[in-house]
mmCIF file of C-alpha atoms and ligand atoms in Angstrom:
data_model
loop_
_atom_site.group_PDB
_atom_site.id
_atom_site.type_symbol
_atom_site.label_atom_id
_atom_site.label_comp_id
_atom_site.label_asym_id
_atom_site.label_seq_id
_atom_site.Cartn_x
_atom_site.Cartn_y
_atom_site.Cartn_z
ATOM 1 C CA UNK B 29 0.000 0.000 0.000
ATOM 2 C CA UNK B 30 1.685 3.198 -0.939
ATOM 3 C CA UNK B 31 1.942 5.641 1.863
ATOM 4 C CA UNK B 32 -0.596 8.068 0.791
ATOM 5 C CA UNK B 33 -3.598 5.468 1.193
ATOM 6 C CA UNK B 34 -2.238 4.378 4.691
ATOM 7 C CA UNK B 35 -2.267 8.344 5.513
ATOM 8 C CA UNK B 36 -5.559 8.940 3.990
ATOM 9 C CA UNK B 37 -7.276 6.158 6.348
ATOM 10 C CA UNK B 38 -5.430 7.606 9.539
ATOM 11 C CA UNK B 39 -6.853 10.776 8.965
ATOM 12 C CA UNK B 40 -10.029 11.258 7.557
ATOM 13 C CA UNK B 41 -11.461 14.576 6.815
ATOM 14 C CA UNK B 42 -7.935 16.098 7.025
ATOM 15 C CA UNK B 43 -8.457 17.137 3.238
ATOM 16 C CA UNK B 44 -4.406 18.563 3.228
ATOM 17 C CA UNK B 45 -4.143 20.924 0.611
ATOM 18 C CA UNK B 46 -0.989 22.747 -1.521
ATOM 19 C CA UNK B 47 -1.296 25.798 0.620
ATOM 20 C CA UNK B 48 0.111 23.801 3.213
ATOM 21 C CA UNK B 49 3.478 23.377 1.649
ATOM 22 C CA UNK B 50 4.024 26.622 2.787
ATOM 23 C CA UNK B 51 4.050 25.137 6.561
ATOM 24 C CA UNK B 52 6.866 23.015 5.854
ATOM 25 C CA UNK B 53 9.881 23.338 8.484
ATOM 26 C CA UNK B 54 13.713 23.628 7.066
ATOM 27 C CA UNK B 55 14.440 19.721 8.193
ATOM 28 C CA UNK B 56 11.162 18.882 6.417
ATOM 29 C CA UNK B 57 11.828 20.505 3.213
ATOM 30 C CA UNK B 58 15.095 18.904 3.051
ATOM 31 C CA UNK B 59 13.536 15.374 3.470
ATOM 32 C CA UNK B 60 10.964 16.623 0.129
ATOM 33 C CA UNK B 61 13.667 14.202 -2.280
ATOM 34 C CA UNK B 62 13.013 11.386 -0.045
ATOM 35 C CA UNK B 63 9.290 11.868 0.277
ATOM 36 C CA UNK B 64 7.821 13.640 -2.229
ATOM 37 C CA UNK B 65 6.803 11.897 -5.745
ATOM 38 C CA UNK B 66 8.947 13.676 -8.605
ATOM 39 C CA UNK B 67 6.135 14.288 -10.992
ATOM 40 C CA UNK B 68 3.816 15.573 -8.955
ATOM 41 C CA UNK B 69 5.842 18.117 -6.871
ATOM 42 C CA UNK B 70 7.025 18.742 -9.958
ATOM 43 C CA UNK B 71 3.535 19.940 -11.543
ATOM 44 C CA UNK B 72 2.786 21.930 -8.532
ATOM 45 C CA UNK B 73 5.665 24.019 -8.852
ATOM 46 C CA UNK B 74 5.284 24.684 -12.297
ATOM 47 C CA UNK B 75 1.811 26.369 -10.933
ATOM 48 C CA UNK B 76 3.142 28.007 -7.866
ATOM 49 C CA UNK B 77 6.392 29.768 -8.892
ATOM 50 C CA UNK B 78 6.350 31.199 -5.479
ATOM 51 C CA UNK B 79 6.375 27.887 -3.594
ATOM 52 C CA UNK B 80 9.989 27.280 -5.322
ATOM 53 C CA UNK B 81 11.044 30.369 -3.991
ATOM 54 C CA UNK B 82 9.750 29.824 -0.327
ATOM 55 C CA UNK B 83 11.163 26.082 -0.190
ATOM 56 C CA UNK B 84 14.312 27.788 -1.500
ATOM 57 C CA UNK B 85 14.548 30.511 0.923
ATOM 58 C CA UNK B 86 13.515 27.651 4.455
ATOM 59 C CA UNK B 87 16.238 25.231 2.840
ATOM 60 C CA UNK B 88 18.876 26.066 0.039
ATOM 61 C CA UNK B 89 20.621 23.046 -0.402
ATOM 62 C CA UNK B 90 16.973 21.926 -2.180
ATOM 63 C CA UNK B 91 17.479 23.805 -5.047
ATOM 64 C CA UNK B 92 18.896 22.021 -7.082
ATOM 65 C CA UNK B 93 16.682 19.246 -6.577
ATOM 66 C CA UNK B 94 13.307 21.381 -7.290
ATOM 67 C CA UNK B 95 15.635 22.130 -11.023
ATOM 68 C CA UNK B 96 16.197 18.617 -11.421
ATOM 69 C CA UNK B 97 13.019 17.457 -11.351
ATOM 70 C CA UNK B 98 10.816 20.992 -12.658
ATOM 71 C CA UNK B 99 13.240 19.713 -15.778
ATOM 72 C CA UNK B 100 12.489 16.386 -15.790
ATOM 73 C CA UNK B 101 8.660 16.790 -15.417
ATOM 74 C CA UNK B 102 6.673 19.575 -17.675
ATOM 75 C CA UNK B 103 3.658 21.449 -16.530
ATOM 76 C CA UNK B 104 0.084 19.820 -16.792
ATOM 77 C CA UNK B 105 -3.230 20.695 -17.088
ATOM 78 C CA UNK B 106 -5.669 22.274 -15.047
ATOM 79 C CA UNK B 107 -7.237 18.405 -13.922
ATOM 80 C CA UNK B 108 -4.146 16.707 -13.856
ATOM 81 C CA UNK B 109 -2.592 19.188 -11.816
ATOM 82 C CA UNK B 110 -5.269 18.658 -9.234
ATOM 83 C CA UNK B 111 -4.524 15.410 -9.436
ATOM 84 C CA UNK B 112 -0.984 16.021 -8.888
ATOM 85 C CA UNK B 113 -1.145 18.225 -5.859
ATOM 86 C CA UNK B 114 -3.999 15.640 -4.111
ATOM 87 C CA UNK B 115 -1.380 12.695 -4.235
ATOM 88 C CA UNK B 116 1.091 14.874 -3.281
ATOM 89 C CA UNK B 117 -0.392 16.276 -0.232
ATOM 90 C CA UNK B 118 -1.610 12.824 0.823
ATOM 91 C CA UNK B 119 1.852 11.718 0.802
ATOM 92 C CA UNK B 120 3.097 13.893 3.163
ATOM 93 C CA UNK B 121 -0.218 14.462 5.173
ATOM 94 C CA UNK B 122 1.458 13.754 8.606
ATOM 95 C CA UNK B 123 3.402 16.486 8.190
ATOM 96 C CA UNK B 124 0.260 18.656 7.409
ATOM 97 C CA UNK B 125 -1.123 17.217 10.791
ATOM 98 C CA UNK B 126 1.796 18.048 12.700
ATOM 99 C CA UNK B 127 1.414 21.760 12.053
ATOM 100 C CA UNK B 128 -1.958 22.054 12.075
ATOM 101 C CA UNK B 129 -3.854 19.519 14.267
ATOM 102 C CA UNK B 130 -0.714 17.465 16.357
ATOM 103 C CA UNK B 131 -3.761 16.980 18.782
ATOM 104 C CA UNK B 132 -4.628 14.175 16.239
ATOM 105 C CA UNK B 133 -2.306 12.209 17.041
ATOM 106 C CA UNK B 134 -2.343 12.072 20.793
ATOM 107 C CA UNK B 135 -2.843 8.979 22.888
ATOM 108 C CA UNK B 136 -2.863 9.452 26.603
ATOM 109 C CA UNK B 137 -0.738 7.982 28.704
ATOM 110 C CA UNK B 138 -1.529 4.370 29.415
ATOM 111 C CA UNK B 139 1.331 2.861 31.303
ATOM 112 C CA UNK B 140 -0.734 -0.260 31.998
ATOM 113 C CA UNK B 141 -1.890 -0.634 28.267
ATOM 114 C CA UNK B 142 0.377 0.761 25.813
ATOM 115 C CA UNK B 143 2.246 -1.912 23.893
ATOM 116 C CA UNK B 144 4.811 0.476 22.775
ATOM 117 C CA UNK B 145 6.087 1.146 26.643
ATOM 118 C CA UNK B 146 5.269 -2.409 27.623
ATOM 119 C CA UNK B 147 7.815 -3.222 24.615
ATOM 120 C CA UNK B 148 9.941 -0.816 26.319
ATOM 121 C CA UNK B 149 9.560 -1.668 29.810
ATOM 122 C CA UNK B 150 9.847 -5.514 28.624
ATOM 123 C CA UNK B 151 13.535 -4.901 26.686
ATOM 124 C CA UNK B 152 14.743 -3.033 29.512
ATOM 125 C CA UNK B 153 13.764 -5.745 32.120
ATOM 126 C CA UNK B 154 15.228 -8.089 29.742
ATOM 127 C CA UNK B 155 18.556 -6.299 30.021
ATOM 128 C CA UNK B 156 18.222 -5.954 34.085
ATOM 129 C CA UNK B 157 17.759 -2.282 33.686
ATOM 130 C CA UNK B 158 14.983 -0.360 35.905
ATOM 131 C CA UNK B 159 13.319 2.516 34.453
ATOM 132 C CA UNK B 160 12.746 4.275 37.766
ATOM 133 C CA UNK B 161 14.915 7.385 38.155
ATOM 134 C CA UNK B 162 16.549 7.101 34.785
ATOM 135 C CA UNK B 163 17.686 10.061 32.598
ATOM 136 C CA UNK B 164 15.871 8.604 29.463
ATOM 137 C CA UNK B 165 16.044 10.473 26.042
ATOM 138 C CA UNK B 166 13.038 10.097 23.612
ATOM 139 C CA UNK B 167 14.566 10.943 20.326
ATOM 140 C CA UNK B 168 12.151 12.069 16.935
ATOM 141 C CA UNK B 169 9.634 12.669 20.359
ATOM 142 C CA UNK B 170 6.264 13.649 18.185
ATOM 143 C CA UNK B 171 3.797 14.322 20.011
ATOM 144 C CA UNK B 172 5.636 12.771 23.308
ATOM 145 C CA UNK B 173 3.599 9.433 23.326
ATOM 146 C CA UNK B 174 6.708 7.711 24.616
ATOM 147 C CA UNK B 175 8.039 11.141 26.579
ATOM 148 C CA UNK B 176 4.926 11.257 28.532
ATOM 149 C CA UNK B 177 4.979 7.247 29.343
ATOM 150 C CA UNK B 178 8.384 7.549 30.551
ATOM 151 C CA UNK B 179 7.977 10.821 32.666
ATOM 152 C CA UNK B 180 6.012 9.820 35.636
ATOM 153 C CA UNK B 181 9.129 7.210 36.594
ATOM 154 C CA UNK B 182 11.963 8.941 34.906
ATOM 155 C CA UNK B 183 14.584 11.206 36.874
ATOM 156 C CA UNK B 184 14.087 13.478 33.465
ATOM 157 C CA UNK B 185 12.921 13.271 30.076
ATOM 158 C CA UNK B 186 14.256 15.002 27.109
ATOM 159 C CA UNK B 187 11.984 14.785 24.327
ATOM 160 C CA UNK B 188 14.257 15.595 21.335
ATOM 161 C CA UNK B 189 11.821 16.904 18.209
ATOM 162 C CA UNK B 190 12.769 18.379 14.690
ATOM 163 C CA UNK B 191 9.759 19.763 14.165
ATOM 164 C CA UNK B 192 8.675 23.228 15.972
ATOM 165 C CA UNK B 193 5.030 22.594 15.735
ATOM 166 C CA UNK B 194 5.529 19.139 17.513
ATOM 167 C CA UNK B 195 8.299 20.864 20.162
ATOM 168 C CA UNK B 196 5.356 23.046 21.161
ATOM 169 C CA UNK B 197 2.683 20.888 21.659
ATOM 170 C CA UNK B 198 4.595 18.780 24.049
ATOM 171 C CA UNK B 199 5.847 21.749 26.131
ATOM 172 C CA UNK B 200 2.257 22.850 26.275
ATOM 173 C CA UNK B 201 1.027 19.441 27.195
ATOM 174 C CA UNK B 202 3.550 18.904 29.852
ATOM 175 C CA UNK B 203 2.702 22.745 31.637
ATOM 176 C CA UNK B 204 -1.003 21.494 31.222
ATOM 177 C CA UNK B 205 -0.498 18.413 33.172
ATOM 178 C CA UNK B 206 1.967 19.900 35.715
ATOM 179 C CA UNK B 207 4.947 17.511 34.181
ATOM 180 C CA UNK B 208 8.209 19.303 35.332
ATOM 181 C CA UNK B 209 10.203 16.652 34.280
ATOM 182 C CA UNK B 210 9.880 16.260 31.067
ATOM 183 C CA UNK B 211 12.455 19.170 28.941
ATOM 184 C CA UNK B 212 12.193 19.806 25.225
ATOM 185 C CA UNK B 213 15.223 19.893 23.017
ATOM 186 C CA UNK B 214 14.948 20.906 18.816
ATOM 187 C CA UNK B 215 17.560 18.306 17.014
ATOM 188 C CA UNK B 216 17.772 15.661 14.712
ATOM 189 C CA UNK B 217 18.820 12.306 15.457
ATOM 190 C CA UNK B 218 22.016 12.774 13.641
ATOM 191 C CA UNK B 219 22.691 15.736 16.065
ATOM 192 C CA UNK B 220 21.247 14.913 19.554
ATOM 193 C CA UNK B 221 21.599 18.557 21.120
ATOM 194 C CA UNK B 222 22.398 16.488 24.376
ATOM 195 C CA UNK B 223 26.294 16.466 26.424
ATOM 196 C CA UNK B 224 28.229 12.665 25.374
ATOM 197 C CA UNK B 225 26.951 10.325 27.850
ATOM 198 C CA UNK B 226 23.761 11.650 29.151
ATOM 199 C CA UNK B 227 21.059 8.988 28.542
ATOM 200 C CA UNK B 228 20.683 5.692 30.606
ATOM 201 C CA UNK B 229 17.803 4.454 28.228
ATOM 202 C CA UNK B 230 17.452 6.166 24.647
ATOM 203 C CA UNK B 231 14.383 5.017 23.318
ATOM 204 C CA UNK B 232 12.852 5.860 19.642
ATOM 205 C CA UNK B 233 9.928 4.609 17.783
ATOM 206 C CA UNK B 234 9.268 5.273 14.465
ATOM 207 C CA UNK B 235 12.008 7.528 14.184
ATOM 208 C CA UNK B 236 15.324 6.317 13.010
ATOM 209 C CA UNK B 237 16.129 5.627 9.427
ATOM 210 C CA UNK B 238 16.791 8.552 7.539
ATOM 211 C CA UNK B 239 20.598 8.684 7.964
ATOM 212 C CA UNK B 240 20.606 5.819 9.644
ATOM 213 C CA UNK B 241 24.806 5.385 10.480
ATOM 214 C CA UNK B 242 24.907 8.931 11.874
ATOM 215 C CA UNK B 243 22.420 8.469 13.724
ATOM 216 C CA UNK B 244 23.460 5.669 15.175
ATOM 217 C CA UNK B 245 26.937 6.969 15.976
ATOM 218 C CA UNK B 246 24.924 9.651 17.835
ATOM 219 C CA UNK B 247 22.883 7.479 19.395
ATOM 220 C CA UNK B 248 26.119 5.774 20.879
ATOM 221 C CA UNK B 249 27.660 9.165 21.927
ATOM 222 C CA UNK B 250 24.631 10.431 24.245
ATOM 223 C CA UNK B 251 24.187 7.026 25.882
ATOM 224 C CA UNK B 252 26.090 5.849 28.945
ATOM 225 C CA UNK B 253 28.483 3.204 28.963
ATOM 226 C CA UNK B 254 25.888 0.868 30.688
ATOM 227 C CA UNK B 255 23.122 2.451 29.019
ATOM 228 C CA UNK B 256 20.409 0.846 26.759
ATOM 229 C CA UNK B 257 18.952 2.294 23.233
ATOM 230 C CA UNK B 258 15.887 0.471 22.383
ATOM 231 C CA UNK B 259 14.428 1.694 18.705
ATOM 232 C CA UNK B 260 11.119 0.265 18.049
ATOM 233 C CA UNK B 261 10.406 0.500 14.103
ATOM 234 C CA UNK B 262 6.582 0.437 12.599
ATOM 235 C CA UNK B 263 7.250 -2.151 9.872
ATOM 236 C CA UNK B 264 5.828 -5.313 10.492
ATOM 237 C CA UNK B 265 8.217 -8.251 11.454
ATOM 238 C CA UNK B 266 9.765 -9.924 9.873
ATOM 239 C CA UNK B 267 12.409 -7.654 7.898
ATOM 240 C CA UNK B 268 11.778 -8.108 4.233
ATOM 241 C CA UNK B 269 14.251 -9.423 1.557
ATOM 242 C CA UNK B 270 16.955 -6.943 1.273
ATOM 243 C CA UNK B 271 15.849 -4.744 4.294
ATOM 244 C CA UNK B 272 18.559 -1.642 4.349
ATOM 245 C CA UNK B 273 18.069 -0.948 7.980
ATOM 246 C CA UNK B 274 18.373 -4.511 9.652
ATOM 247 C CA UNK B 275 22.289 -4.776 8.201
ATOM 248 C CA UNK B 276 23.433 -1.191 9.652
ATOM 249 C CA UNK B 277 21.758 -1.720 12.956
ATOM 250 C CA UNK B 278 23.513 -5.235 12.555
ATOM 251 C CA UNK B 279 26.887 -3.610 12.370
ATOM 252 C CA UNK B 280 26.733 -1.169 15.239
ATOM 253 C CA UNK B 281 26.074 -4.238 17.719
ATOM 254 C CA UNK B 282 21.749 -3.562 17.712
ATOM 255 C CA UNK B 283 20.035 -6.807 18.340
ATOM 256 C CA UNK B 284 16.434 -7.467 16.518
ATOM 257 C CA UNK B 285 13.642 -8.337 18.123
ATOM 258 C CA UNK B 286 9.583 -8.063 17.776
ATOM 259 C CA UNK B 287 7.141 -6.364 19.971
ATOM 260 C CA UNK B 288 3.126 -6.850 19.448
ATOM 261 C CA UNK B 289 1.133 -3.749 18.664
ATOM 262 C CA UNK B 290 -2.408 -4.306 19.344
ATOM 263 C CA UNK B 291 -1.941 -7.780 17.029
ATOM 264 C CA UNK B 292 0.691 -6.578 14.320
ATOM 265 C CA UNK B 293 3.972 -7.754 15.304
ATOM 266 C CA UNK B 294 6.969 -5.170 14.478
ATOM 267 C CA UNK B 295 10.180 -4.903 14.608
ATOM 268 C CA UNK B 296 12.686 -3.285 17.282
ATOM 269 C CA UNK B 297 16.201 -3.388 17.774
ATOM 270 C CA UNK B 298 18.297 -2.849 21.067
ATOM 271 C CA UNK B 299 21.973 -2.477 21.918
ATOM 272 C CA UNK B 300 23.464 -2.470 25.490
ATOM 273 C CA UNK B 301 26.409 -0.357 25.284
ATOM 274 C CA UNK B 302 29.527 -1.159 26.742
ATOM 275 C CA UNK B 303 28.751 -4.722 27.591
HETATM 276 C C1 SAM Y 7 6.107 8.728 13.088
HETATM 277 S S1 SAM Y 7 6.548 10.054 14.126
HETATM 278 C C2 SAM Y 7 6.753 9.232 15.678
HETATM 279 C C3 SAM Y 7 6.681 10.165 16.837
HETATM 280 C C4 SAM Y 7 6.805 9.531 18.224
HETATM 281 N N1 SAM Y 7 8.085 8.884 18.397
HETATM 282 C C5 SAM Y 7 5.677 8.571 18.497
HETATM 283 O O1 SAM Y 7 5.966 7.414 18.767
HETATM 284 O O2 SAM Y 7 4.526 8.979 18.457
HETATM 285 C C6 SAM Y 7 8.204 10.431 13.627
HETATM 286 C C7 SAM Y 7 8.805 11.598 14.360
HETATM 287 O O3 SAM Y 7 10.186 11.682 14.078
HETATM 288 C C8 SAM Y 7 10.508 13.028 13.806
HETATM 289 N N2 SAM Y 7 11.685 13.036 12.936
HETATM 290 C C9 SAM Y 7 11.743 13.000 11.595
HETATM 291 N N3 SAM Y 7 13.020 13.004 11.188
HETATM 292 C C10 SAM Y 7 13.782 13.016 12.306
HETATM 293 C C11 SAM Y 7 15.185 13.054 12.552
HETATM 294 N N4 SAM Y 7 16.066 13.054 11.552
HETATM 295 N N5 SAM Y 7 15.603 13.074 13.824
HETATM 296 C C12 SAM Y 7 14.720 13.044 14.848
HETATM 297 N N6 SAM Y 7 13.380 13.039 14.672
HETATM 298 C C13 SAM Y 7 12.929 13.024 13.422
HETATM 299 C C14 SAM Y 7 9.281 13.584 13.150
HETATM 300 O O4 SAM Y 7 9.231 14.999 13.216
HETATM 301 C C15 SAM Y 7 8.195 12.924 13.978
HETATM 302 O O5 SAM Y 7 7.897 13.647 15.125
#
């Protein structure tokens, strides 16, 4: 199922339109090559001269990507373009939601019930770690499902987000609820904006993969000697024929395992460092 079908049954009525382009963040705009399809961001810019410019301007090293492909692709018609900027938008419709609505995609905290912490709470039992009075880093945080999980047994939290919009909501969420451990960091996972050796458990989940060696490297540099990294992935398990990520994690000592989301089994991977 291409990604734009699995987007447009999470969020019905979301109806994500070109306009919304213009809500992209810099780190999102630079990810367009890998998510975008060619032809079709191609036809909207044809259309919207100005939306080449803005991209341009939030993240420069894009240009010459938006040339490659406004060369590759011609302009369409007036039905095919709307065509075009539909399938488009679809494809990248969580990002729409993060800016406008992240309230979509909040689930309160469930300690008891969430699969994703028991998966957590499960790995690092497995590993003879105890989550209570950790430093724990949730890296590519969202909308701080894990953060929030982790924060009433956690020394501190820091929820590390790319995305402003996202960064917000969780700040806001956490004064809401009185949460004063929980502390909100912009970065990437390739750049953790965290001191070498800070986390005892770095968790992720559905979050790693876009550089996935650097990230990796930085995962290792912000954990403890001692300390865990758990990453749980949303693929289903097993990893398919000529998987890219399962080798990488392979090589920087990650072990595979499953966890069981509400009766889909997917993957997750987890290294103890320094052991
Ligand atoms: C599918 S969401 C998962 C969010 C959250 N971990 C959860 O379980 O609900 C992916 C998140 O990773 C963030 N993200 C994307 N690229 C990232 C990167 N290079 N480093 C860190 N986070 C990233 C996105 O902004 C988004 O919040």
């Amino acid at each position: 199922m291409r990604y734009a079908d699995t987007l447009r049954g999470q969020f019905p009525g979301l109806d994500p339109e070109a306009d919304d382009l213009f809500l992209l963040e810099a780190h999102q705009v630079a990810q367009l090559p890998d998510r975008a399809p060619d032809r079709e961001l191609a036809a909207v810019l044809h259309a919207r001269p100005r939306l080449r410019r803005f991209l341009v301007a939030r993240c420069p090293p894009i240009e010459e990507f938006l040339r490659r492909i406004a060369a590759e692709h011609g302009p369409v018609g007036p039905d095919e373009l709307a065509a075009c900027e539909d399938e488009l938008m679809w494809e990248i419709a969580d990002w729409v939601v993060y800016q406008r609505a992240p309230d979509r995609l909040d689930v309160e905290p469930d300690e008891a019930h969430d699969p994703c912490w028991t998966a957590i709470s499960d790995v690092a039992a497995g590993h003879g770690v105890d989550l209570h009075d950790q430093v724990v880093v949730d890296a590519g945080a969202g909308t701080g499902r894990l953060t929030f999980l982790a924060a009433p047994t956690a020394r501190h939290v820091f929820a590390v987000e790319p995305v402003a919009a996202l960064r917000r909501h969780v700040r806001e969420r956490a004064a809401r609820q009185g949460i004063g451990n929980v502390f909100v960091l912009d970065g990437c996972l390739d750049q953790i904006p965290l001191p070498a050796a800070t986390a005892d458990v770095l968790m992720t989940r559905q979050a790693i993969g876009w550089r996935l060696d650097a990230e990796l490297r930085e995962v290792e540099r912000v954990t403890k000697v001692d300390g865990l990294a758990i990453h749980l992935l949303g693929m289903p398990a097993p990893a398919p024929p000529g998987d890219e990520l399962d080798p990488v994690l392979s090589a920087h000592g990650y072990r595979p395992g499953t966890y069981d989301e509400r009766g889909v089994v997917r993957r997750l991977y987890v290294r103890r460092f320094g052991r």
